[in-house]
Coordinates of C-alpha atoms in Angstrom, one line a residue:
M279 CA 17.7 66.3 17.4
I280 CA 21.4 65.8 18.2
I281 CA 22.9 62.3 18.4
K282 CA 26.2 61.3 19.9
T283 CA 27.4 57.8 19.2
V284 CA 29.7 55.5 21.4
E285 CA 32.3 56.2 18.7
D286 CA 32.1 59.9 19.5
D287 CA 30.4 60.8 16.2
I288 CA 28.0 63.8 16.5
F289 CA 25.3 64.5 14.0
G290 CA 21.7 65.5 13.9
I291 CA 18.5 66.6 12.3
L292 CA 16.6 69.8 12.1
A293 CA 13.0 68.7 11.5
S294 CA 10.5 71.1 10.0
D295 CA 7.5 69.5 11.7
A296 CA 6.7 67.9 15.0
W297 CA 7.3 64.1 15.0
C298 CA 4.1 62.0 14.5
M299 CA 3.2 58.6 13.3
S300 CA 3.5 58.2 9.6
K301 CA 0.4 56.8 7.8
G302 CA 1.7 53.7 6.0
R303 CA 4.7 54.4 3.9
S304 CA 4.1 58.2 3.7
F305 CA 6.6 60.9 4.5
Y306 CA 5.8 64.3 5.9
G307 CA 7.7 67.6 6.6
T308 CA 9.1 70.3 4.3
G309 CA 12.3 71.3 2.5
E310 CA 13.3 73.2 5.7
T311 CA 14.4 69.9 7.2
F312 CA 18.1 69.2 7.0
V313 CA 20.8 67.0 8.5
F314 CA 24.2 67.9 9.8
S315 CA 27.4 66.3 11.1
F316 CA 30.6 67.3 12.8
D317 CA 33.5 65.8 10.8
K318 CA 36.0 64.3 13.3
R319 CA 38.5 63.8 10.6
N320 CA 38.6 67.6 9.8
E321 CA 38.7 69.3 13.2
N322 CA 35.0 68.9 13.8
E323 CA 34.0 70.9 10.8
L324 CA 30.3 71.4 10.6
C325 CA 28.8 69.8 7.4
L326 CA 25.2 70.8 6.5
F327 CA 23.1 68.8 4.0
R328 CA 20.0 70.6 2.8
W329 CA 17.2 69.6 0.6
T330 CA 18.3 68.8 -2.9
K331 CA 14.7 69.0 -4.4
K332 CA 15.2 65.5 -5.9
N333 CA 12.4 64.1 -3.7
N334 CA 10.1 65.0 -0.8
L335 CA 11.1 62.2 1.5
F336 CA 11.7 64.3 4.6
M337 CA 10.4 62.7 7.8
H338 CA 9.1 59.2 8.5
S339 CA 8.2 57.6 11.8
T340 CA 6.5 54.4 12.9
S341 CA 6.4 52.3 16.1
T342 CA 9.8 50.8 15.1
H343 CA 11.8 53.9 14.1
L344 CA 12.0 57.6 13.2
A345 CA 13.9 58.6 10.1
V346 CA 14.7 61.5 7.8
G347 CA 15.7 61.5 4.1
A348 CA 15.5 58.6 1.7
G349 CA 16.3 57.5 -1.8
G350 CA 19.6 55.9 -2.6
A351 CA 21.2 53.7 0.0
G352 CA 18.6 54.3 2.7
F353 CA 17.6 56.9 5.3
A354 CA 20.1 59.8 6.0
V355 CA 19.4 59.1 9.7
C356 CA 17.2 56.3 11.2
V357 CA 16.9 55.7 15.0
D358 CA 15.3 52.5 16.2
S359 CA 12.5 52.7 18.7
D360 CA 14.8 51.2 21.4
L361 CA 16.7 54.6 21.2
E362 CA 19.9 52.6 21.3
H363 CA 20.7 51.8 17.7
G364 CA 20.5 53.4 14.3
T365 CA 21.8 53.8 10.8
S366 CA 23.0 56.5 8.5
N367 CA 23.3 56.3 4.8
A368 CA 23.8 58.4 1.7
C369 CA 20.4 59.7 0.5
E370 CA 19.0 61.7 -2.4
T371 CA 16.8 64.0 -0.2
F372 CA 19.8 65.8 1.3
G373 CA 22.6 64.8 -1.0
N374 CA 24.9 63.5 1.7
P375 CA 27.3 61.4 -0.3
K376 CA 27.8 58.8 2.5
S377 CA 26.8 58.0 6.0
L378 CA 27.1 60.9 8.5
L379 CA 29.4 58.7 10.6
S380 CA 33.2 59.2 10.4
S381 CA 33.7 55.4 10.1
D382 CA 33.1 53.5 6.9
G383 CA 30.1 51.7 8.4
N384 CA 26.5 52.8 8.5
E385 CA 25.3 51.4 11.8
F386 CA 25.7 53.2 15.1
V387 CA 25.0 52.8 18.9
L388 CA 23.7 55.9 20.6
E389 CA 25.6 57.2 23.6
S390 CA 23.1 60.1 24.0
L391 CA 20.3 61.8 22.2
E392 CA 18.9 65.2 22.7
V393 CA 15.7 66.6 21.3
F394 CA 14.8 70.2 21.3
S395 CA 11.5 71.8 20.3
F396 CA 10.8 75.3 19.2
E397 CA 7.3 76.7 19.5
A398 CA 6.2 80.1 18.1
R399 CA 4.1 82.1 20.5
L400 CA 2.7 85.2 19.1
A401 CA 1.3 88.1 21.2
K402 CA -2.1 89.5 20.0
S403 CA -0.8 93.1 20.4
P404 CA 2.6 94.7 21.1
S405 CA 1.6 95.2 24.7
D406 CA 0.7 91.6 25.3
K407 CA 3.2 89.5 27.2
V408 CA 3.7 85.9 26.2
S409 CA 4.1 83.5 29.2
P410 CA 5.6 80.1 29.1
A411 CA 3.2 77.1 29.1
K412 CA 2.1 76.0 32.5
G413 CA 3.3 72.6 33.6
R414 CA 5.3 70.1 31.6
R415 CA 4.4 66.8 30.2
R416 CA 6.7 63.8 30.3
A417 CA 7.9 62.9 26.9
S418 CA 6.8 59.6 25.3
L419 CA 8.3 58.6 22.0
F420 CA 6.1 56.3 19.9
G421 CA 4.2 55.2 23.0
L422 CA 7.4 54.0 24.8
E423 CA 8.0 54.9 28.4
Q424 CA 10.6 57.5 28.9
R425 CA 13.9 55.7 29.1
S426 CA 17.1 56.7 31.0
I427 CA 19.1 56.2 27.9
L428 CA 17.4 59.2 26.2
L429 CA 19.9 61.5 27.9
K430 CA 22.8 59.6 29.2
E431 CA 24.9 62.8 29.1
S432 CA 24.8 66.2 27.7
I433 CA 26.4 66.8 24.3
T434 CA 28.6 69.8 24.7

């Protein structure tokens, strides 16, 4: 997932698992999950924050938000179900020392959000060809209708 804010911050999440509804306060995912940002103050340098092994609080999603990382000041990234607002905080899971935003705050307004999915398709034998899935389903996040704000513009 890649997020661009109205303040031109760009950051994101590589989630190890498919997003699903959390059961109660439980988290899911693995240590392959990480967060990243492009630091505007340092010529858009890529900053990666990987699992610190301090906790297993990788992914959490409910009808009100989706989030990654926790412990400390809050979630590393949390996007509200309206897909317009979110927060970013320092967290123990990934060891990011502060918000992924370039400003001093921790709240943001989304300008655009892109979600990519990778699916492994294995052939049964070397001669088998793997064909793409037939048809496409419209995305629905947490039971919400697809909204035009999901992709206001492409992040380049």
